[in-house]
CSV table of C-alpha atoms in Angstrom, one decimal:
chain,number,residue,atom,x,y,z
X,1,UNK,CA,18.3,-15.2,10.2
X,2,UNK,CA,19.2,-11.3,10.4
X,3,UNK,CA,18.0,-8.8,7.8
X,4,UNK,CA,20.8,-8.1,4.9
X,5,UNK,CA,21.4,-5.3,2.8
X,6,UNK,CA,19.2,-4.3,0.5
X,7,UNK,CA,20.4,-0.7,-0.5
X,8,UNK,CA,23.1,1.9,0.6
X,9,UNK,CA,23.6,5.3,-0.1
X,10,UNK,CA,27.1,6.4,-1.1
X,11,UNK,CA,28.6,10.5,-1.0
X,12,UNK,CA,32.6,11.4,-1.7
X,13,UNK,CA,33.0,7.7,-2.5
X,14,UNK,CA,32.2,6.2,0.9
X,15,UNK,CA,29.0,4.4,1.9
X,16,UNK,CA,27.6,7.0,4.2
X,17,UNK,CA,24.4,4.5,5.4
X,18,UNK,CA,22.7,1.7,4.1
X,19,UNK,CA,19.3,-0.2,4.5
X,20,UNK,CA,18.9,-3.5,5.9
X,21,UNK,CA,15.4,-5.9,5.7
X,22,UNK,CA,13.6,-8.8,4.7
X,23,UNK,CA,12.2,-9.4,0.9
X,24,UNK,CA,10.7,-12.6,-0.4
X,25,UNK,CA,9.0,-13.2,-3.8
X,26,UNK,CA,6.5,-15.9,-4.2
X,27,UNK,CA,4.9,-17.8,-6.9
X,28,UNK,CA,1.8,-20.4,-7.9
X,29,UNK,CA,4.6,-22.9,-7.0
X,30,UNK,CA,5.8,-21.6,-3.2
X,31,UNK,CA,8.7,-19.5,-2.4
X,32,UNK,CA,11.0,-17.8,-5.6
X,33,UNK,CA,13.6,-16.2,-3.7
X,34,UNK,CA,14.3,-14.7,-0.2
X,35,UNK,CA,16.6,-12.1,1.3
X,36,UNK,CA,17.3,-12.0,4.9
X,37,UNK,CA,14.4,-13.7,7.5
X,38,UNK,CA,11.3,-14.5,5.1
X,39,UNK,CA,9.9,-15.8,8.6
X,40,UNK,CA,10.3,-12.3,9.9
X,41,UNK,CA,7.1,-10.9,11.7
X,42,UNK,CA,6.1,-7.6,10.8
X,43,UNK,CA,2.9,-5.2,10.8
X,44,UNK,CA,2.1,-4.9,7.2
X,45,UNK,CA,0.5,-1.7,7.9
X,46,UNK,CA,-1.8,-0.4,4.7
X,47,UNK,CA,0.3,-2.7,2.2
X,48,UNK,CA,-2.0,-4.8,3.8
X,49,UNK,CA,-5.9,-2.8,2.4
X,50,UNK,CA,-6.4,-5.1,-0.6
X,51,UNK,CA,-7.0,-8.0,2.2
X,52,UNK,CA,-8.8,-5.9,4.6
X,53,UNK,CA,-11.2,-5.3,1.2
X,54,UNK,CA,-12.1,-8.6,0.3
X,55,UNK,CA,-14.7,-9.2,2.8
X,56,UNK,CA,-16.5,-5.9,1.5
X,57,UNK,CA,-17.0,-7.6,-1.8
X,58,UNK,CA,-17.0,-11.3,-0.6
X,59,UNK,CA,-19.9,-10.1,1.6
X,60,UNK,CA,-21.9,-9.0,-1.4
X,61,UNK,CA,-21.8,-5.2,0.2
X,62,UNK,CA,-19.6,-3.7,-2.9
X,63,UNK,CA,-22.5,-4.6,-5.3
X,64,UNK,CA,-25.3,-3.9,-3.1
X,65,UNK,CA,-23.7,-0.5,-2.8
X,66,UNK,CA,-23.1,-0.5,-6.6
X,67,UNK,CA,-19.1,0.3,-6.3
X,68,UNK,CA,-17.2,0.3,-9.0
X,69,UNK,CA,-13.4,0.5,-9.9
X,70,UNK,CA,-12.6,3.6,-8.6
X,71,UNK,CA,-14.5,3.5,-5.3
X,72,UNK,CA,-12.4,0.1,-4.9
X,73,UNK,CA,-9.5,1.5,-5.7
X,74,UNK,CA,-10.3,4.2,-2.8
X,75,UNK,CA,-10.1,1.6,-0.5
X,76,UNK,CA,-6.9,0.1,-1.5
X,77,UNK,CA,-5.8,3.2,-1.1
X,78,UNK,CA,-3.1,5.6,1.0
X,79,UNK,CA,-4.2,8.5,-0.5
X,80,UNK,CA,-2.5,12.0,-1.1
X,81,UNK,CA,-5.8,14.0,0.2
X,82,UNK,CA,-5.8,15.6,-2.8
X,83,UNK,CA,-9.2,16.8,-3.8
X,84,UNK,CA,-10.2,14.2,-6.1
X,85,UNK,CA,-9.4,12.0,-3.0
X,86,UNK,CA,-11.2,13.7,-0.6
X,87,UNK,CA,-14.3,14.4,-3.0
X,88,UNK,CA,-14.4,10.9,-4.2
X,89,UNK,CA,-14.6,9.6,-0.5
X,90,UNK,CA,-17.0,11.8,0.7
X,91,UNK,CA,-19.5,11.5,-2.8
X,92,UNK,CA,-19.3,7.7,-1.9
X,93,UNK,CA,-20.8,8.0,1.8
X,94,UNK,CA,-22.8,10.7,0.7
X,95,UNK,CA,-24.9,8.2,-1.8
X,96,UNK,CA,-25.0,5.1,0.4
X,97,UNK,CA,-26.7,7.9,3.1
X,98,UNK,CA,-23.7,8.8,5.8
X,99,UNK,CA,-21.3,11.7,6.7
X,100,UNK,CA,-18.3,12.5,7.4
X,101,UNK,CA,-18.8,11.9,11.1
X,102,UNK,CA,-19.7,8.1,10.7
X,103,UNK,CA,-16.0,7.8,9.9
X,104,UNK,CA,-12.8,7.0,12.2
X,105,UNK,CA,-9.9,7.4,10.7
X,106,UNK,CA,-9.2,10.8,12.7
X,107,UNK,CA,-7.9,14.2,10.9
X,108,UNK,CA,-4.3,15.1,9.6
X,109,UNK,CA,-3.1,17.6,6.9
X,110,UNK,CA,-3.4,16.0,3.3
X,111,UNK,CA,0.1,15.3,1.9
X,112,UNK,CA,-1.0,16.5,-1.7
X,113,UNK,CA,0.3,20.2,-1.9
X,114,UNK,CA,-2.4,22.2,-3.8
X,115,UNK,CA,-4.7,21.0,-1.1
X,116,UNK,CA,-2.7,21.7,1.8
X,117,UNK,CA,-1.7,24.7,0.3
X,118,UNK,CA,-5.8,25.4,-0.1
X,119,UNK,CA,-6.6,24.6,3.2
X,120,UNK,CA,-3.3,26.5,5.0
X,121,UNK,CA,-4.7,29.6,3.2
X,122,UNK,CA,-8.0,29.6,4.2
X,123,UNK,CA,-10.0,29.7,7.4
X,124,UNK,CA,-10.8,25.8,6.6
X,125,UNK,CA,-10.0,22.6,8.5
X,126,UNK,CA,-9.1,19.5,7.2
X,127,UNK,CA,-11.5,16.9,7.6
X,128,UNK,CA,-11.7,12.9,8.0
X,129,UNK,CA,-11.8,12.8,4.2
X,130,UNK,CA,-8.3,14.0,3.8
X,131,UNK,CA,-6.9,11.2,6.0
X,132,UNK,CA,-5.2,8.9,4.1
X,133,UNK,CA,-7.3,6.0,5.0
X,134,UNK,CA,-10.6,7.1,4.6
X,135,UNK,CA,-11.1,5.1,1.5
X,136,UNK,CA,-10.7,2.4,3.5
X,137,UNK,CA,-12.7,3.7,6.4
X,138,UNK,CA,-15.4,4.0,3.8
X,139,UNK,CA,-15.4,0.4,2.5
X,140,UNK,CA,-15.3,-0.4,6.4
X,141,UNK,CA,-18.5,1.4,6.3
X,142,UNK,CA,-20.5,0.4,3.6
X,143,UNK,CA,-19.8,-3.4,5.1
X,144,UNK,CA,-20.7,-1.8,8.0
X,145,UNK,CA,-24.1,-0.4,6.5
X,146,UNK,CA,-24.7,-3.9,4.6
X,147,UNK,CA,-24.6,-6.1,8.1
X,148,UNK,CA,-26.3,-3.5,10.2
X,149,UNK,CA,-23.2,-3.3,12.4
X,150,UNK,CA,-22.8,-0.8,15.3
X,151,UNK,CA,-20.8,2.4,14.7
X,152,UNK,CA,-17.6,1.6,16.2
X,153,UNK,CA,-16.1,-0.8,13.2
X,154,UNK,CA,-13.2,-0.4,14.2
X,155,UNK,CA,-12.9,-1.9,17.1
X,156,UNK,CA,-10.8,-5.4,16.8
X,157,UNK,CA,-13.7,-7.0,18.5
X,158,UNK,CA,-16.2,-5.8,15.5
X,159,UNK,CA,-17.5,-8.7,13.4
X,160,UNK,CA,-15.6,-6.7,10.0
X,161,UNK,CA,-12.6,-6.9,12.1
X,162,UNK,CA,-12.7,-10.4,12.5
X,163,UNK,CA,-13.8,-10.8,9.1
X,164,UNK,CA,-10.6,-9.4,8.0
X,165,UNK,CA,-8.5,-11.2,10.6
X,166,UNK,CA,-9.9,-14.8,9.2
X,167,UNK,CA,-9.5,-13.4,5.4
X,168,UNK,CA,-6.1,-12.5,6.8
X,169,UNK,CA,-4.9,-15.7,8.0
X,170,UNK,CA,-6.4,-17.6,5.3
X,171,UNK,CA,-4.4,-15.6,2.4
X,172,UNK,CA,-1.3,-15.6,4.1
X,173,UNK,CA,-1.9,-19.3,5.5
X,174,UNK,CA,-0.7,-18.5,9.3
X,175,UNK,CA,-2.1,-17.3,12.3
X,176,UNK,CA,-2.2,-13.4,13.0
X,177,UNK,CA,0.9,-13.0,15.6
X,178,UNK,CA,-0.2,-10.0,17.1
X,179,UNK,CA,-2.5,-7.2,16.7
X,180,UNK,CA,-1.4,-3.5,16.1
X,181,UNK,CA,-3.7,-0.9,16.0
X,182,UNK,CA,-2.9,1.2,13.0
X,183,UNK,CA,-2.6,5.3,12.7
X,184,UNK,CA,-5.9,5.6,10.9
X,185,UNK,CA,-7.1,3.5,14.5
X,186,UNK,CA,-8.2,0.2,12.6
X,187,UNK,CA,-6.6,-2.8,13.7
X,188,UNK,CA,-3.3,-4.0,12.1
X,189,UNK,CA,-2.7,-8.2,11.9
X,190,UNK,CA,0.9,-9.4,12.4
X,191,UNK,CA,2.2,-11.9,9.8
X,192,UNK,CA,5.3,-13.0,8.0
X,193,UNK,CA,7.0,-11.6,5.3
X,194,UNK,CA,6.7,-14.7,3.4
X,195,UNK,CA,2.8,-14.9,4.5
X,196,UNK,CA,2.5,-11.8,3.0
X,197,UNK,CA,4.2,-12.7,-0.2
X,198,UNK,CA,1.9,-15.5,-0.7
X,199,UNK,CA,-1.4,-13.2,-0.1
X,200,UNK,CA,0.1,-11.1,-3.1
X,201,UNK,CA,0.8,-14.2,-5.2
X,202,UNK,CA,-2.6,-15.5,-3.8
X,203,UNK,CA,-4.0,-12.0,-5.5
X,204,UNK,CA,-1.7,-12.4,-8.7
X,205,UNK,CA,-3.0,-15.5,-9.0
X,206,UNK,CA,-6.6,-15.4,-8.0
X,207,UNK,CA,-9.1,-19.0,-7.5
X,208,UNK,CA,-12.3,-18.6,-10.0
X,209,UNK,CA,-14.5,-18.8,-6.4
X,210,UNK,CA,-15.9,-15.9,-5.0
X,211,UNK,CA,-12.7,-15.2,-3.2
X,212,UNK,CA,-10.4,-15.3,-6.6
X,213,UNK,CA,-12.7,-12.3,-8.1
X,214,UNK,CA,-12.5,-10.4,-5.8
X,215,UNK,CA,-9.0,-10.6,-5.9
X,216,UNK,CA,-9.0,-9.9,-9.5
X,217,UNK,CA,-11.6,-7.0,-9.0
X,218,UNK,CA,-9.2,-5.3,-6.3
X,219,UNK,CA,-6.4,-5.6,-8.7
X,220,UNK,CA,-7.7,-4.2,-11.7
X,221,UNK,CA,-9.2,-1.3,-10.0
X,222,UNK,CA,-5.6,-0.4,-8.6
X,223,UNK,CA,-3.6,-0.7,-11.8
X,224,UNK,CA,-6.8,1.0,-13.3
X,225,UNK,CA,-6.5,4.0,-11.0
X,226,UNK,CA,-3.0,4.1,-9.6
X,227,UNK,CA,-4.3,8.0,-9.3
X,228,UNK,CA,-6.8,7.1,-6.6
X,229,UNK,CA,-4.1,4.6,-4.5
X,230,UNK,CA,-2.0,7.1,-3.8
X,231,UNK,CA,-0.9,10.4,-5.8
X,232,UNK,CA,0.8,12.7,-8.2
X,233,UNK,CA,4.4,12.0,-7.3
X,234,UNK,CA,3.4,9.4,-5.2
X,235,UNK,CA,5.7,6.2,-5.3
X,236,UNK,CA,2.6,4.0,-5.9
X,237,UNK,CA,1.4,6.1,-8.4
X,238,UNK,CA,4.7,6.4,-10.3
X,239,UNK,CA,5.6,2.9,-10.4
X,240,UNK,CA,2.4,1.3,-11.3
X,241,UNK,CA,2.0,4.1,-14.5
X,242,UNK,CA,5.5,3.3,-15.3
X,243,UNK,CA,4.4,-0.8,-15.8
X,244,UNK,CA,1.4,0.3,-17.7
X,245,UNK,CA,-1.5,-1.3,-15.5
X,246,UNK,CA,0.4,-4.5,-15.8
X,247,UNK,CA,1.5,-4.3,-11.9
X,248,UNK,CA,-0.3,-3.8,-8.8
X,249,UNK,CA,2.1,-2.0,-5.9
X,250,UNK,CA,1.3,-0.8,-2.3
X,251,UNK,CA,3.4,0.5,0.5
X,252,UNK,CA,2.5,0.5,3.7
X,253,UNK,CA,4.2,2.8,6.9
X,254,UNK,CA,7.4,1.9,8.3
X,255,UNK,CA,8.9,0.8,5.4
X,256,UNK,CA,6.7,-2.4,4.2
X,257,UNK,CA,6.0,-2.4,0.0
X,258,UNK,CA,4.5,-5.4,-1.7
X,259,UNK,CA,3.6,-5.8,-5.6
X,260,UNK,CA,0.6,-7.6,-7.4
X,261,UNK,CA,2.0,-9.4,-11.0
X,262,UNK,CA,-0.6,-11.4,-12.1
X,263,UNK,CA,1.0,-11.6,-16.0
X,264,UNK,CA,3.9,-13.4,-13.8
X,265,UNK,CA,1.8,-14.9,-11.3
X,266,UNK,CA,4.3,-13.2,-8.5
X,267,UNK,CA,3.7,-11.6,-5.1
X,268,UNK,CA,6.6,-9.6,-3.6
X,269,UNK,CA,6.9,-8.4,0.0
X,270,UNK,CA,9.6,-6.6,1.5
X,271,UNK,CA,10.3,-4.9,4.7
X,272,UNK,CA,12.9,-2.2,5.7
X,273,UNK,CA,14.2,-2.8,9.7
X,274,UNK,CA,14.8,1.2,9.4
X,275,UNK,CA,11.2,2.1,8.7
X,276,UNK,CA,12.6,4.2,5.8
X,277,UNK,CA,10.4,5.0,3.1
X,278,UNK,CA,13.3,5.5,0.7
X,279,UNK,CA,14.7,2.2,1.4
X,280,UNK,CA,11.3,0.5,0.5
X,281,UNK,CA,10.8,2.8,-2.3
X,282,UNK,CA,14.0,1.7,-3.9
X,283,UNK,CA,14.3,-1.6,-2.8
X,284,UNK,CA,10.2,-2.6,-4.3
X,285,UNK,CA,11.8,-0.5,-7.4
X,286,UNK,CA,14.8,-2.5,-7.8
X,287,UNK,CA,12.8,-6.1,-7.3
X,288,UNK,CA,10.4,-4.6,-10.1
X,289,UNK,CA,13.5,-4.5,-12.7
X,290,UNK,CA,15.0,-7.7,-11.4
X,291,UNK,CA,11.9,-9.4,-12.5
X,292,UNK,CA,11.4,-8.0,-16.0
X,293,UNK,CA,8.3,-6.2,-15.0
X,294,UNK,CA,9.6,-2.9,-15.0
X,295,UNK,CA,12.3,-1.4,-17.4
X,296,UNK,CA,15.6,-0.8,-16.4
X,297,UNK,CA,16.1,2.6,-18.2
X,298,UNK,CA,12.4,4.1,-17.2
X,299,UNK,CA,12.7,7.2,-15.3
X,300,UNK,CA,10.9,5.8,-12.5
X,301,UNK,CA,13.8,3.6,-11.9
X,302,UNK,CA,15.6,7.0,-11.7
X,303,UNK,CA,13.4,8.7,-9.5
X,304,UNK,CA,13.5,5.8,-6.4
X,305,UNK,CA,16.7,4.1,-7.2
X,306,UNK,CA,19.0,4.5,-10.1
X,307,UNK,CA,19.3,8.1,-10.4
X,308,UNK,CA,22.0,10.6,-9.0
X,309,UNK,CA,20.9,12.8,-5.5
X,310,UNK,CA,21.4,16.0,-5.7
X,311,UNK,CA,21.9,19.4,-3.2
X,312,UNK,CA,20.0,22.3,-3.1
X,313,UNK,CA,22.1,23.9,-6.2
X,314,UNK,CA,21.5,20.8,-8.5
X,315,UNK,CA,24.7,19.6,-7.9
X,316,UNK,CA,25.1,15.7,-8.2
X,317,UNK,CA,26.5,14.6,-4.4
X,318,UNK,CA,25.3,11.0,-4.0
X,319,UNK,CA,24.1,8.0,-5.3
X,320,UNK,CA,22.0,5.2,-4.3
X,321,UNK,CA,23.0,1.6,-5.0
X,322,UNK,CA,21.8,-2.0,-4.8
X,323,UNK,CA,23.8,-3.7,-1.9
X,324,UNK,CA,25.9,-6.6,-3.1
X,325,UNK,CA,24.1,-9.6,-2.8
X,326,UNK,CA,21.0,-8.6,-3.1
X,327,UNK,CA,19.6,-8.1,-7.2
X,328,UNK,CA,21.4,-7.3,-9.9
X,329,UNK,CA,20.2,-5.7,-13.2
């Protein structure tokens, strides 16, 4: 089964290119709906940190460490390395008694542009805090500090790393089909797109064990700080405000996005062969509004799908559209 299209992008009335994937929604009940191979394997990349978080709290560690919402939502998160970001990581290892050295998620420029504009214009570096992934690095951490672990938790052969890998394989209900290692250097577990639907519906829809509250608790600190998962102007950020905290959403690189609903009990997954962002962006967006979580006429749809592209002189030149056979409004 080949991936289909999901959205094109039209200019002087021709379709000038057009994004192909995979998409399946899941429910309490099994599969909703597919699009293309729901048996596709993929690296889920960071759509993936809410799993790779549940044995920090199903260990006990979270509440040892006394985290709360926004720390959790840190580690669900691809940040912006804005300074909230950045501050908010390091004022979490800083009270459990570690530094910005214990991490390793490596360095890279933070995407938010105050701070990159802050630290351009300066003599200052960016640091490990700025990456992207250091919330996550930091929940890897404080599991880490909880077990007594040895420094280097990110190695695939680390106890948390096999933690994750069973929690992995027991949301999605398959065996990993490869390991990746991701940019932030943790390792990365291979599933399908449909095992990855069915971890979201799993978290839309949590148990009331230990395992279904932590679900809930991962959740509800996302929707609660959409800030924190991502950033101003962030994709993430944009479409969870835009639901009103009723919808958790996370993209991952290379084009994967998957969304939380517990009101609707629904887990979405998609993937974009391209590795596009824009293609995942507008084709999570137009699954949102095909499922009555997200309205049609919010300007979110009209940021990441709906609305006209323009040129550098504001002049309308293009438009994006859902590909035939895929949703409808």
């Amino acid at each position: 089964m080949a991936a289909v299209d999901l959205i094109e992008f039209w200019r002087g009335g021709l379709r000038e290119s057009v994004h192909r994937g995979h998409a399946v929604v899941w429910d309490r009940g099994g599969m909703v709906a597919a699009w293309g191979n729901p048996g596709a394997v993929i690296f889920p990349r960071s759509s993936c940190k809410m799993i790779q978080a549940l044995p920090l709290l199903e260990s006990g560690a979270a509440d040892a460490a006394g985290l709360g919402p926004r720390q959790l939502a840190l580690a669900c998160a691809s940040h912006s390395g804005a300074r909230m970001h950045a501050e908010g990581v390091r004022d979490w290892l800083h009270g459990l008694g570690m530094a910005e050295g214990d991490l390793r998620c490596g360095t890279h420029m933070p995407w938010d542009a105050a701070e990159h504009r802050r630290l351009a214009c300066s003599d200052e570096a960016p640091c490990q805090f700025h990456n992207n992934c250091s919330g996550k690095h930091a929940g890897f951490l404080t599991w880490n500090r909880h077990h007594k672990g040895d420094a280097e938790y990110h190695l695939p052969e680390h106890p948390l790393q096999q933690a994750i890998r069973a929690a992995t394989e027991e949301v999605t209900g398959e065996n990993v089909a490869g390991i990746g290692i991701d940019g932030c250097s943790a390792p990365n577990f291979a599933v399908s797109i449909a095992g990855l639907a069915r971890a979201m519906a799993g978290f839309a829809s949590p148990a009331g064990d230990g395992r279904g509250r932590a679900m809930r608790r991962l959740t509800e600190a996302m929707v609660k700080h959409p800030e924190l998962v991502a950033g101003e102007g962030r994709a993430c950020t944009d479409l969870m405000r835009a639901m009103g905290g009723r919808v958790a959403v996370k993209t991952g690189a290379e084009a994967v996005f998957v969304a939380i609903a517990p009101e609707r009990g629904l887990g979405i997954a998609l993937k974009v062969t391209d590795g596009g962002t824009r293609g995942s962006e507008a084709a999570i967006t137009a699954l949102l509004v095909h499922h009555g979580l997200l309205e049609a006429n919010h300007p979110a749809v009209g940021k990441y799908l709906t609305g006209p592209i323009r040129n550098w002189r504001g002049t309308e030149v293009a438009e994006r559209r859902v590909a035939e056979g895929f949703v409808g409004f």
